Amino acid sequence: MAIKSKKLRVLVLGGDGYLGWPTAMYFSNRGHEVAVVDNFNKRKWEAEVDAEPLMPIPSLQERIRIWKKTTGKKIKMYVGDLCHERFVARVFDEFKPDTIIHFGEQPSAPFSMIGNERAVETQVNNVVGNLNVIFAMKRSTPNAHLVKLGTMGEYGTPNIDIEEGWLDITHKGRRDRLLFPKKPGSFYHLSKVHDSHNLEFACRTWDLAVTDLNQGVVYGIETEETKMAPGLHTSFHYDDIFGTALNRFCVQAVAGLPITPYGKGGQKRGFLNIVDTLRCVELAALHPAKKGEFRVFNQFTEVFSVNELAETVKEAAKKMNIKATVKHIKNPRKEQEEHYYKPVHTGLPKLGLKPHLLSDVLVESMIAKIIEHKDHIEEEIIMPRVVWEKKKN
Ligand SMILES: NC(=O)c1ccc[n+]([C@@H]2O[C@H](COP(=O)([O-])OP(=O)(O)OC[C@H]3O[C@@H](n4cnc5c(N)ncnc54)[C@H](O)[C@@H]3O)[C@@H](O)[C@H]2O)c1
Protein backbone atom coordinates (compact mmCIF):
# COMPACT_ATOMS: atom_id res chain seq x y z
CA MET A 1 0.00 0.00 0.00
CA ALA A 2 1.45 3.44 -0.95
CA ILE A 3 2.25 5.68 1.99
CA LYS A 4 0.55 9.07 1.86
CA SER A 5 2.95 12.02 2.13
CA LYS A 6 0.58 14.04 4.33
CA LYS A 7 2.31 16.11 7.02
CA LEU A 8 0.79 15.58 10.43
CA ARG A 9 0.64 17.50 13.71
CA VAL A 10 1.79 14.76 16.03
CA LEU A 11 1.46 14.93 19.80
CA VAL A 12 3.66 12.28 21.47
CA LEU A 13 2.49 11.58 25.03
CA GLY A 14 5.30 10.11 27.14
CA GLY A 15 7.86 11.70 24.80
CA ASP A 16 10.76 11.34 27.26
CA GLY A 17 10.42 7.53 27.40
CA TYR A 18 12.19 4.54 25.82
CA LEU A 19 9.78 4.53 22.85
CA GLY A 20 8.38 8.07 23.02
CA TRP A 21 11.67 9.89 22.41
CA PRO A 22 12.73 7.84 19.34
CA THR A 23 9.16 8.22 18.00
CA ALA A 24 9.26 12.01 18.40
CA MET A 25 12.57 12.19 16.48
CA TYR A 26 11.30 9.75 13.81
CA PHE A 27 8.24 11.87 12.99
CA SER A 28 10.19 15.14 13.24
CA ASN A 29 12.83 13.77 10.86
CA ARG A 30 10.11 13.01 8.31
CA GLY A 31 8.86 16.59 8.30
CA HIS A 32 5.87 16.26 10.64
CA GLU A 33 5.16 18.93 13.28
CA VAL A 34 5.92 17.28 16.63
CA ALA A 35 5.20 18.15 20.27
CA VAL A 36 6.02 15.95 23.25
CA VAL A 37 4.35 15.72 26.66
CA ASP A 38 5.97 14.20 29.75
CA ASN A 39 6.03 14.78 33.51
CA PHE A 40 9.19 12.68 34.12
CA ASN A 41 7.26 10.12 36.17
CA LYS A 42 9.56 7.42 34.80
CA ARG A 43 12.74 9.17 36.00
CA LYS A 44 11.12 9.52 39.45
CA TRP A 45 10.07 5.83 39.55
CA GLU A 46 13.54 4.71 38.41
CA ALA A 47 15.08 6.57 41.34
CA GLU A 48 12.48 5.29 43.81
CA VAL A 49 12.90 1.59 42.96
CA ASP A 50 16.64 1.73 42.17
CA ALA A 51 16.34 0.95 38.46
CA GLU A 52 18.36 3.53 36.57
CA PRO A 53 19.07 2.84 32.88
CA LEU A 54 22.56 1.57 31.97
CA MET A 55 23.55 4.69 30.01
CA PRO A 56 22.64 8.05 31.59
CA ILE A 57 19.97 9.97 29.67
CA PRO A 58 20.19 13.76 29.17
CA SER A 59 17.21 15.84 30.30
CA LEU A 60 14.35 16.18 27.79
CA GLN A 61 15.22 19.85 27.34
CA GLU A 62 18.80 18.86 26.46
CA ARG A 63 17.67 16.11 24.06
CA ILE A 64 15.47 18.61 22.21
CA ARG A 65 18.38 21.10 22.02
CA ILE A 66 20.71 18.41 20.60
CA TRP A 67 18.02 17.41 18.07
CA LYS A 68 17.61 21.05 16.93
CA LYS A 69 21.39 21.50 16.66
CA THR A 70 21.77 18.24 14.71
CA THR A 71 18.84 18.54 12.29
CA GLY A 72 17.62 22.15 12.48
CA LYS A 73 14.18 20.76 13.41
CA LYS A 74 12.12 21.88 16.40
CA ILE A 75 10.26 19.61 18.80
CA LYS A 76 7.84 21.46 21.08
CA MET A 77 7.75 20.39 24.73
CA TYR A 78 4.95 20.41 27.28
CA VAL A 79 5.93 19.39 30.83
CA GLY A 80 2.94 18.21 32.84
CA ASP A 81 0.87 15.33 34.13
CA LEU A 82 -1.68 13.59 31.91
CA CYS A 83 -3.71 13.04 35.08
CA HIS A 84 -4.27 16.81 35.33
CA GLU A 85 -7.33 17.41 33.24
CA ARG A 86 -6.75 21.16 32.77
CA PHE A 87 -3.14 20.66 31.68
CA VAL A 88 -4.21 18.09 29.06
CA ALA A 89 -7.03 20.32 27.84
CA ARG A 90 -4.60 23.26 27.45
CA VAL A 91 -2.14 21.16 25.43
CA PHE A 92 -4.89 20.02 23.05
CA ASP A 93 -6.35 23.54 22.70
CA GLU A 94 -2.94 25.03 21.99
CA PHE A 95 -1.24 22.40 19.80
CA LYS A 96 -4.39 21.10 18.02
CA PRO A 97 -2.91 17.70 17.07
CA ASP A 98 -4.39 15.67 14.24
CA THR A 99 -2.52 12.58 15.51
CA ILE A 100 -1.92 11.67 19.15
CA ILE A 101 0.50 8.87 19.98
CA HIS A 102 -0.04 7.82 23.56
CA PHE A 103 2.96 6.17 25.28
CA GLY A 104 2.56 8.12 28.55
CA GLU A 105 1.82 5.39 31.08
CA GLN A 106 3.48 3.34 33.80
CA PRO A 107 4.84 0.42 31.68
CA SER A 108 5.97 -2.27 34.13
CA ALA A 109 4.13 -5.36 35.40
CA PRO A 110 6.49 -5.95 38.38
CA PHE A 111 6.19 -2.27 39.40
CA SER A 112 2.41 -2.66 39.58
CA MET A 113 2.81 -5.82 41.69
CA ILE A 114 5.07 -4.30 44.38
CA GLY A 115 2.04 -3.79 46.58
CA ASN A 116 -1.18 -1.87 47.17
CA GLU A 117 0.29 1.61 46.66
CA ARG A 118 2.03 0.86 43.32
CA ALA A 119 -0.99 -1.06 41.97
CA VAL A 120 -3.23 1.95 42.68
CA GLU A 121 -0.63 4.38 41.34
CA THR A 122 -0.33 2.38 38.11
CA GLN A 123 -4.04 2.08 37.48
CA VAL A 124 -4.84 5.69 38.44
CA ASN A 125 -1.95 7.05 36.36
CA ASN A 126 -2.80 4.98 33.30
CA VAL A 127 -6.59 4.94 33.35
CA VAL A 128 -7.10 8.56 34.43
CA GLY A 129 -4.45 9.88 32.03
CA ASN A 130 -6.07 8.00 29.15
CA LEU A 131 -9.54 9.28 30.12
CA ASN A 132 -8.26 12.87 30.14
CA VAL A 133 -6.83 12.32 26.67
CA ILE A 134 -10.12 11.09 25.21
CA PHE A 135 -12.10 13.90 26.88
CA ALA A 136 -9.63 16.48 25.51
CA MET A 137 -9.94 14.91 22.05
CA LYS A 138 -13.73 14.98 22.19
CA ARG A 139 -13.80 18.64 23.21
CA SER A 140 -10.89 20.10 21.28
CA THR A 141 -9.94 17.84 18.35
CA PRO A 142 -12.88 15.47 17.65
CA ASN A 143 -11.54 14.59 14.19
CA ALA A 144 -8.06 13.64 15.41
CA HIS A 145 -6.77 10.06 15.46
CA LEU A 146 -5.46 8.51 18.67
CA VAL A 147 -2.77 5.83 18.38
CA LYS A 148 -2.72 4.22 21.81
CA LEU A 149 -0.07 1.81 23.07
CA GLY A 150 -1.62 -1.25 24.63
CA THR A 151 0.10 -4.59 25.14
CA MET A 152 -0.16 -8.21 23.99
CA GLY A 153 -0.20 -8.99 27.72
CA GLU A 154 -3.83 -7.81 27.79
CA TYR A 155 -4.84 -11.16 26.26
CA GLY A 156 -2.69 -13.31 28.54
CA THR A 157 -2.08 -16.83 27.27
CA PRO A 158 -5.51 -18.35 26.51
CA ASN A 159 -5.75 -21.90 25.20
CA ILE A 160 -7.30 -20.64 21.92
CA ASP A 161 -5.97 -18.54 19.01
CA ILE A 162 -5.82 -14.82 19.87
CA GLU A 163 -7.58 -12.65 17.29
CA GLU A 164 -6.75 -9.02 16.53
CA GLY A 165 -8.81 -7.25 19.19
CA TRP A 166 -12.23 -8.53 18.21
CA LEU A 167 -13.95 -11.93 18.24
CA ASP A 168 -16.88 -13.02 16.05
CA ILE A 169 -18.88 -15.18 18.38
CA THR A 170 -21.91 -17.43 18.09
CA HIS A 171 -23.59 -18.13 21.42
CA LYS A 172 -26.83 -20.09 21.86
CA GLY A 173 -27.62 -19.58 18.20
CA ARG A 174 -27.03 -15.79 18.13
CA ARG A 175 -24.04 -13.96 16.65
CA ASP A 176 -22.13 -10.82 17.71
CA ARG A 177 -18.70 -9.18 17.34
CA LEU A 178 -17.24 -8.50 20.77
CA LEU A 179 -13.88 -7.38 22.14
CA PHE A 180 -11.63 -10.43 22.49
CA PRO A 181 -11.81 -11.75 26.10
CA LYS A 182 -8.85 -10.67 28.21
CA LYS A 183 -6.94 -12.66 30.83
CA PRO A 184 -4.04 -10.39 31.85
CA GLY A 185 -1.32 -11.28 34.35
CA SER A 186 -0.70 -8.12 36.41
CA PHE A 187 -2.36 -4.91 37.63
CA TYR A 188 -0.34 -3.08 34.94
CA HIS A 189 -1.76 -5.27 32.16
CA LEU A 190 -5.22 -4.78 33.69
CA SER A 191 -4.79 -1.00 33.42
CA LYS A 192 -4.33 -1.46 29.66
CA VAL A 193 -7.47 -3.62 29.47
CA HIS A 194 -9.42 -0.85 31.22
CA ASP A 195 -7.94 1.67 28.75
CA SER A 196 -9.03 -0.47 25.79
CA HIS A 197 -12.60 -0.68 27.08
CA ASN A 198 -12.75 3.07 27.72
CA LEU A 199 -11.43 3.74 24.23
CA GLU A 200 -13.88 1.38 22.54
CA PHE A 201 -16.72 3.04 24.44
CA ALA A 202 -15.51 6.53 23.38
CA CYS A 203 -15.39 5.46 19.71
CA ARG A 204 -18.87 3.93 19.90
CA THR A 205 -20.37 6.83 21.82
CA TRP A 206 -18.56 9.96 20.59
CA ASP A 207 -17.39 8.86 17.15
CA LEU A 208 -13.70 9.16 18.04
CA ALA A 209 -11.10 7.38 15.87
CA VAL A 210 -8.69 5.14 17.81
CA THR A 211 -6.05 2.56 16.96
CA ASP A 212 -5.11 0.38 19.93
CA LEU A 213 -1.68 -1.18 19.33
CA ASN A 214 -1.39 -4.34 21.39
CA GLN A 215 2.36 -4.35 21.38
CA GLY A 216 4.70 -7.22 22.16
CA VAL A 217 7.97 -6.83 24.06
CA VAL A 218 10.24 -4.33 22.31
CA TYR A 219 14.00 -4.87 22.05
CA GLY A 220 16.88 -2.83 20.65
CA ILE A 221 18.10 0.66 21.37
CA GLU A 222 19.23 1.97 18.01
CA THR A 223 17.16 3.75 15.39
CA GLU A 224 18.24 5.94 12.46
CA GLU A 225 17.75 9.02 14.66
CA THR A 226 19.31 7.82 17.94
CA LYS A 227 22.58 7.33 16.03
CA MET A 228 22.65 10.88 14.60
CA ALA A 229 24.48 12.51 17.54
CA PRO A 230 25.69 11.71 21.06
CA GLY A 231 22.92 12.39 23.56
CA LEU A 232 20.08 11.29 21.24
CA HIS A 233 20.16 7.69 22.52
CA THR A 234 17.24 6.06 24.30
CA SER A 235 17.05 4.25 27.62
CA PHE A 236 18.25 0.68 28.26
CA HIS A 237 16.87 -1.00 31.39
CA TYR A 238 18.28 -4.28 32.67
CA ASP A 239 16.78 -4.39 36.19
CA ASP A 240 13.97 -6.68 37.38
CA ILE A 241 11.34 -3.90 37.34
CA PHE A 242 11.74 -2.05 34.03
CA GLY A 243 14.20 -4.34 32.20
CA THR A 244 12.95 -7.00 29.78
CA ALA A 245 14.22 -10.61 29.74
CA LEU A 246 16.42 -10.11 26.66
CA ASN A 247 18.11 -7.02 28.15
CA ARG A 248 18.68 -8.76 31.48
CA PHE A 249 20.10 -11.87 29.81
CA CYS A 250 22.57 -9.81 27.71
CA VAL A 251 23.74 -7.89 30.81
CA GLN A 252 24.08 -11.14 32.81
CA ALA A 253 26.26 -12.61 30.06
CA VAL A 254 28.53 -9.53 30.01
CA ALA A 255 28.75 -9.40 33.82
CA GLY A 256 29.76 -13.09 33.96
CA LEU A 257 26.53 -14.03 35.77
CA PRO A 258 24.30 -16.98 34.84
CA ILE A 259 21.38 -16.18 32.51
CA THR A 260 18.27 -16.76 34.64
CA PRO A 261 14.96 -17.71 32.94
CA TYR A 262 12.03 -17.64 35.38
CA GLY A 263 10.64 -21.14 36.08
CA LYS A 264 10.61 -23.66 33.22
CA GLY A 265 11.17 -20.87 30.65
CA GLY A 266 8.50 -22.15 28.27
CA GLN A 267 6.61 -18.82 28.56
CA LYS A 268 6.00 -17.54 25.01
CA ARG A 269 5.56 -13.88 24.10
CA GLY A 270 5.44 -11.70 20.96
CA PHE A 271 8.52 -9.54 20.28
CA LEU A 272 9.53 -6.74 17.92
CA ASN A 273 12.51 -4.54 17.14
CA ILE A 274 12.28 -0.87 18.18
CA VAL A 275 12.65 0.16 14.52
CA ASP A 276 9.48 -1.83 13.78
CA THR A 277 7.65 -0.08 16.65
CA LEU A 278 8.38 3.25 14.94
CA ARG A 279 7.25 1.93 11.58
CA CYS A 280 4.05 0.41 13.04
CA VAL A 281 3.14 3.68 14.71
CA GLU A 282 3.84 5.53 11.46
CA LEU A 283 1.71 3.10 9.44
CA ALA A 284 -1.15 3.49 11.91
CA ALA A 285 -0.81 7.30 11.82
CA LEU A 286 -0.70 7.53 8.02
CA HIS A 287 -3.66 5.15 7.61
CA PRO A 288 -5.92 6.33 10.46
CA ALA A 289 -8.91 4.52 11.89
CA LYS A 290 -12.24 5.84 10.64
CA LYS A 291 -14.41 8.07 12.83
CA GLY A 292 -16.26 5.85 15.29
CA GLU A 293 -13.83 2.97 14.68
CA PHE A 294 -11.94 1.24 17.49
CA ARG A 295 -9.24 -0.52 15.48
CA VAL A 296 -6.89 -3.02 17.10
CA PHE A 297 -3.58 -4.30 15.75
CA ASN A 298 -1.46 -6.96 17.42
CA GLN A 299 1.93 -5.31 17.11
CA PHE A 300 4.73 -7.89 17.15
CA THR A 301 6.74 -9.71 14.51
CA GLU A 302 7.97 -12.95 16.14
CA VAL A 303 7.14 -15.26 19.04
CA PHE A 304 9.88 -16.63 21.31
CA SER A 305 9.91 -18.58 24.52
CA VAL A 306 12.09 -17.33 27.37
CA ASN A 307 14.30 -20.43 26.87
CA GLU A 308 14.80 -19.51 23.20
CA LEU A 309 15.88 -16.01 24.23
CA ALA A 310 18.31 -17.43 26.78
CA GLU A 311 19.85 -19.76 24.15
CA THR A 312 20.08 -16.91 21.59
CA VAL A 313 21.98 -14.75 24.08
CA LYS A 314 24.22 -17.65 25.11
CA GLU A 315 25.14 -18.37 21.46
CA ALA A 316 25.71 -14.70 20.59
CA ALA A 317 27.93 -14.33 23.68
CA LYS A 318 29.91 -17.44 22.65
CA LYS A 319 30.68 -15.84 19.27
CA MET A 320 32.15 -12.92 21.22
CA ASN A 321 34.27 -15.24 23.37
CA ILE A 322 32.02 -14.84 26.42
CA LYS A 323 31.15 -18.13 28.09
CA ALA A 324 27.59 -17.76 29.40
CA THR A 325 25.62 -20.35 31.38
CA VAL A 326 21.85 -20.71 31.86
CA LYS A 327 20.36 -21.31 35.32
CA HIS A 328 16.59 -21.53 35.85
CA ILE A 329 15.32 -19.78 38.98
CA LYS A 330 12.01 -19.90 40.87
CA ASN A 331 9.40 -17.90 38.97
CA PRO A 332 8.44 -14.76 40.94
CA ARG A 333 5.36 -14.34 38.72
CA LYS A 334 2.15 -16.31 38.59
CA GLU A 335 2.03 -17.36 34.94
CA GLN A 336 1.81 -20.46 32.75
CA GLU A 337 5.29 -21.81 32.05
CA GLU A 338 4.20 -24.15 29.23
CA HIS A 339 1.21 -23.15 27.15
CA TYR A 340 -0.47 -22.75 23.77
CA TYR A 341 0.21 -19.37 22.09
CA LYS A 342 -1.03 -18.40 18.66
CA PRO A 343 -1.88 -14.71 18.22
CA VAL A 344 -2.94 -13.30 14.84
CA HIS A 345 -0.89 -10.35 13.56
CA THR A 346 -1.91 -9.48 10.03
CA GLY A 347 -3.18 -5.86 10.23
CA LEU A 348 0.18 -4.06 10.23
CA PRO A 349 1.84 -6.30 7.58
CA LYS A 350 -1.23 -5.57 5.38
CA LEU A 351 -0.49 -1.83 5.75
CA GLY A 352 3.12 -2.45 4.66
CA LEU A 353 5.18 -3.50 7.69
CA LYS A 354 8.38 -5.34 6.66
CA PRO A 355 9.72 -6.86 9.89
CA HIS A 356 13.31 -6.60 11.12
CA LEU A 357 13.69 -9.99 12.80
CA LEU A 358 15.83 -10.76 15.83
CA SER A 359 19.23 -11.83 14.53
CA ASP A 360 22.45 -12.94 16.22
CA VAL A 361 23.98 -9.77 14.79
CA LEU A 362 21.53 -7.59 16.71
CA VAL A 363 22.07 -9.47 19.96
CA GLU A 364 25.85 -9.21 19.43
CA SER A 365 25.53 -5.45 18.86
CA MET A 366 23.52 -5.15 22.11
CA ILE A 367 26.21 -7.11 23.95
CA ALA A 368 28.92 -4.90 22.42
CA LYS A 369 27.08 -1.76 23.62
CA ILE A 370 26.75 -3.23 27.14
CA ILE A 371 30.47 -4.05 27.20
CA GLU A 372 31.18 -0.31 26.57
CA HIS A 373 29.23 0.49 29.77
CA LYS A 374 30.18 -2.61 31.76
CA ASP A 375 31.52 -0.55 34.69
CA HIS A 376 28.02 0.88 35.31
CA ILE A 377 26.28 -2.49 35.72
CA GLU A 378 24.65 -2.81 39.17
CA GLU A 379 24.48 -6.57 39.65
CA GLU A 380 22.11 -6.38 42.63
CA ILE A 381 19.22 -4.90 40.59
CA ILE A 382 19.01 -7.78 38.07
CA MET A 383 17.45 -10.60 40.12
CA PRO A 384 13.69 -10.47 40.92
CA ARG A 385 12.73 -8.36 43.92
CA VAL A 386 8.93 -8.47 43.36
CA VAL A 387 6.82 -11.62 43.81
CA TRP A 388 3.23 -12.08 42.60
CA GLU A 389 2.29 -14.14 45.66
CA LYS A 390 3.57 -13.43 49.13
CA LYS A 391 5.33 -16.38 50.78
CA LYS A 392 3.06 -18.35 53.12
CA ASN A 393 4.30 -18.38 56.72
N1 LIG B 1 8.70 -1.10 25.95
C1 LIG B 1 7.98 -2.19 25.68
O1 LIG B 1 8.51 -3.31 25.44
C2 LIG B 1 6.48 -2.09 25.62
C3 LIG B 1 5.74 -3.23 25.24
C4 LIG B 1 4.34 -3.13 25.18
C5 LIG B 1 3.71 -1.93 25.47
N2 LIG B 1 4.46 -0.85 25.86
C6 LIG B 1 3.75 0.40 26.17
O2 LIG B 1 4.30 1.45 25.40
C7 LIG B 1 4.31 2.66 26.15
C8 LIG B 1 5.71 3.24 26.21
O3 LIG B 1 6.58 2.28 26.82
P1 LIG B 1 8.06 2.66 27.19
O4 LIG B 1 8.80 1.39 27.34
O5 LIG B 1 8.56 3.72 26.27
O6 LIG B 1 7.84 3.28 28.66
P2 LIG B 1 8.61 4.50 29.37
O7 LIG B 1 8.30 4.41 30.80
O8 LIG B 1 10.04 4.51 28.97
O9 LIG B 1 7.89 5.78 28.75
C9 LIG B 1 6.67 6.27 29.23
C10 LIG B 1 6.82 7.77 29.43
O10 LIG B 1 5.55 8.28 29.86
C11 LIG B 1 5.78 9.22 30.89
N3 LIG B 1 4.58 9.28 31.73
C12 LIG B 1 4.06 8.29 32.52
N4 LIG B 1 2.97 8.73 33.16
C13 LIG B 1 2.79 10.02 32.77
C14 LIG B 1 1.84 11.02 33.12
N5 LIG B 1 0.85 10.79 33.99
N6 LIG B 1 1.95 12.23 32.53
C15 LIG B 1 2.94 12.50 31.64
N7 LIG B 1 3.88 11.60 31.29
C16 LIG B 1 3.79 10.37 31.85
C17 LIG B 1 7.00 8.70 31.65
O11 LIG B 1 7.65 9.72 32.37
C18 LIG B 1 7.84 8.13 30.50
O12 LIG B 1 8.76 9.08 30.01
C19 LIG B 1 3.74 2.33 27.53
O13 LIG B 1 2.37 2.63 27.55
C20 LIG B 1 3.95 0.82 27.62
O14 LIG B 1 3.01 0.24 28.48
C21 LIG B 1 5.82 -0.91 25.93
mmCIF file of C-alpha atoms and ligand atoms in Angstrom, residues 13-20 37-43 45 80-83 102-107 125 149-151 188 192 215-218 235 244, ligand 1:
data_model
loop_
_atom_site.group_PDB
_atom_site.id
_atom_site.type_symbol
_atom_site.label_atom_id
_atom_site.label_comp_id
_atom_site.label_asym_id
_atom_site.label_seq_id
_atom_site.Cartn_x
_atom_site.Cartn_y
_atom_site.Cartn_z
ATOM 1 C CA LEU A 13 2.491 11.580 25.025
ATOM 2 C CA GLY A 14 5.298 10.112 27.144
ATOM 3 C CA GLY A 15 7.864 11.701 24.795
ATOM 4 C CA ASP A 16 10.756 11.336 27.265
ATOM 5 C CA GLY A 17 10.420 7.531 27.402
ATOM 6 C CA TYR A 18 12.186 4.538 25.822
ATOM 7 C CA LEU A 19 9.777 4.530 22.849
ATOM 8 C CA GLY A 20 8.378 8.074 23.019
ATOM 9 C CA VAL A 37 4.351 15.715 26.661
ATOM 10 C CA ASP A 38 5.969 14.204 29.755
ATOM 11 C CA ASN A 39 6.025 14.782 33.511
ATOM 12 C CA PHE A 40 9.188 12.679 34.120
ATOM 13 C CA ASN A 41 7.264 10.121 36.168
ATOM 14 C CA LYS A 42 9.559 7.421 34.799
ATOM 15 C CA ARG A 43 12.737 9.169 35.995
ATOM 16 C CA TRP A 45 10.066 5.831 39.551
ATOM 17 C CA GLY A 80 2.943 18.213 32.836
ATOM 18 C CA ASP A 81 0.867 15.331 34.128
ATOM 19 C CA LEU A 82 -1.679 13.585 31.908
ATOM 20 C CA CYS A 83 -3.711 13.039 35.075
ATOM 21 C CA HIS A 102 -0.040 7.816 23.563
ATOM 22 C CA PHE A 103 2.962 6.174 25.278
ATOM 23 C CA GLY A 104 2.559 8.125 28.547
ATOM 24 C CA GLU A 105 1.820 5.394 31.077
ATOM 25 C CA GLN A 106 3.482 3.337 33.800
ATOM 26 C CA PRO A 107 4.845 0.425 31.683
ATOM 27 C CA ASN A 125 -1.954 7.047 36.356
ATOM 28 C CA LEU A 149 -0.074 1.805 23.065
ATOM 29 C CA GLY A 150 -1.621 -1.252 24.629
ATOM 30 C CA THR A 151 0.099 -4.593 25.142
ATOM 31 C CA TYR A 188 -0.338 -3.082 34.936
ATOM 32 C CA LYS A 192 -4.326 -1.461 29.665
ATOM 33 C CA GLN A 215 2.357 -4.348 21.385
ATOM 34 C CA GLY A 216 4.701 -7.219 22.160
ATOM 35 C CA VAL A 217 7.969 -6.826 24.055
ATOM 36 C CA VAL A 218 10.241 -4.329 22.311
ATOM 37 C CA SER A 235 17.046 4.248 27.617
ATOM 38 C CA THR A 244 12.953 -7.000 29.781
HETATM 39 N N1 LIG B 1 8.700 -1.104 25.953
HETATM 40 C C1 LIG B 1 7.980 -2.193 25.675
HETATM 41 O O1 LIG B 1 8.512 -3.310 25.442
HETATM 42 C C2 LIG B 1 6.476 -2.094 25.616
HETATM 43 C C3 LIG B 1 5.738 -3.230 25.242
HETATM 44 C C4 LIG B 1 4.344 -3.132 25.178
HETATM 45 C C5 LIG B 1 3.712 -1.932 25.473
HETATM 46 N N2 LIG B 1 4.462 -0.848 25.862
HETATM 47 C C6 LIG B 1 3.753 0.401 26.172
HETATM 48 O O2 LIG B 1 4.303 1.449 25.398
HETATM 49 C C7 LIG B 1 4.312 2.662 26.151
HETATM 50 C C8 LIG B 1 5.709 3.240 26.208
HETATM 51 O O3 LIG B 1 6.579 2.281 26.817
HETATM 52 P P1 LIG B 1 8.064 2.657 27.194
HETATM 53 O O4 LIG B 1 8.805 1.387 27.338
HETATM 54 O O5 LIG B 1 8.560 3.717 26.269
HETATM 55 O O6 LIG B 1 7.844 3.281 28.662
HETATM 56 P P2 LIG B 1 8.612 4.498 29.369
HETATM 57 O O7 LIG B 1 8.299 4.406 30.800
HETATM 58 O O8 LIG B 1 10.041 4.515 28.965
HETATM 59 O O9 LIG B 1 7.890 5.777 28.746
HETATM 60 C C9 LIG B 1 6.666 6.269 29.227
HETATM 61 C C10 LIG B 1 6.819 7.770 29.432
HETATM 62 O O10 LIG B 1 5.547 8.285 29.857
HETATM 63 C C11 LIG B 1 5.778 9.221 30.887
HETATM 64 N N3 LIG B 1 4.577 9.275 31.728
HETATM 65 C C12 LIG B 1 4.055 8.294 32.519
HETATM 66 N N4 LIG B 1 2.973 8.733 33.163
HETATM 67 C C13 LIG B 1 2.789 10.019 32.771
HETATM 68 C C14 LIG B 1 1.837 11.022 33.116
HETATM 69 N N5 LIG B 1 0.854 10.787 33.988
HETATM 70 N N6 LIG B 1 1.950 12.231 32.532
HETATM 71 C C15 LIG B 1 2.942 12.502 31.643
HETATM 72 N N7 LIG B 1 3.879 11.598 31.293
HETATM 73 C C16 LIG B 1 3.794 10.368 31.850
HETATM 74 C C17 LIG B 1 7.003 8.703 31.649
HETATM 75 O O11 LIG B 1 7.655 9.717 32.373
HETATM 76 C C18 LIG B 1 7.844 8.127 30.498
HETATM 77 O O12 LIG B 1 8.760 9.077 30.006
HETATM 78 C C19 LIG B 1 3.737 2.327 27.527
HETATM 79 O O13 LIG B 1 2.367 2.626 27.546
HETATM 80 C C20 LIG B 1 3.949 0.825 27.625
HETATM 81 O O14 LIG B 1 3.015 0.239 28.477
HETATM 82 C C21 LIG B 1 5.820 -0.908 25.933
#
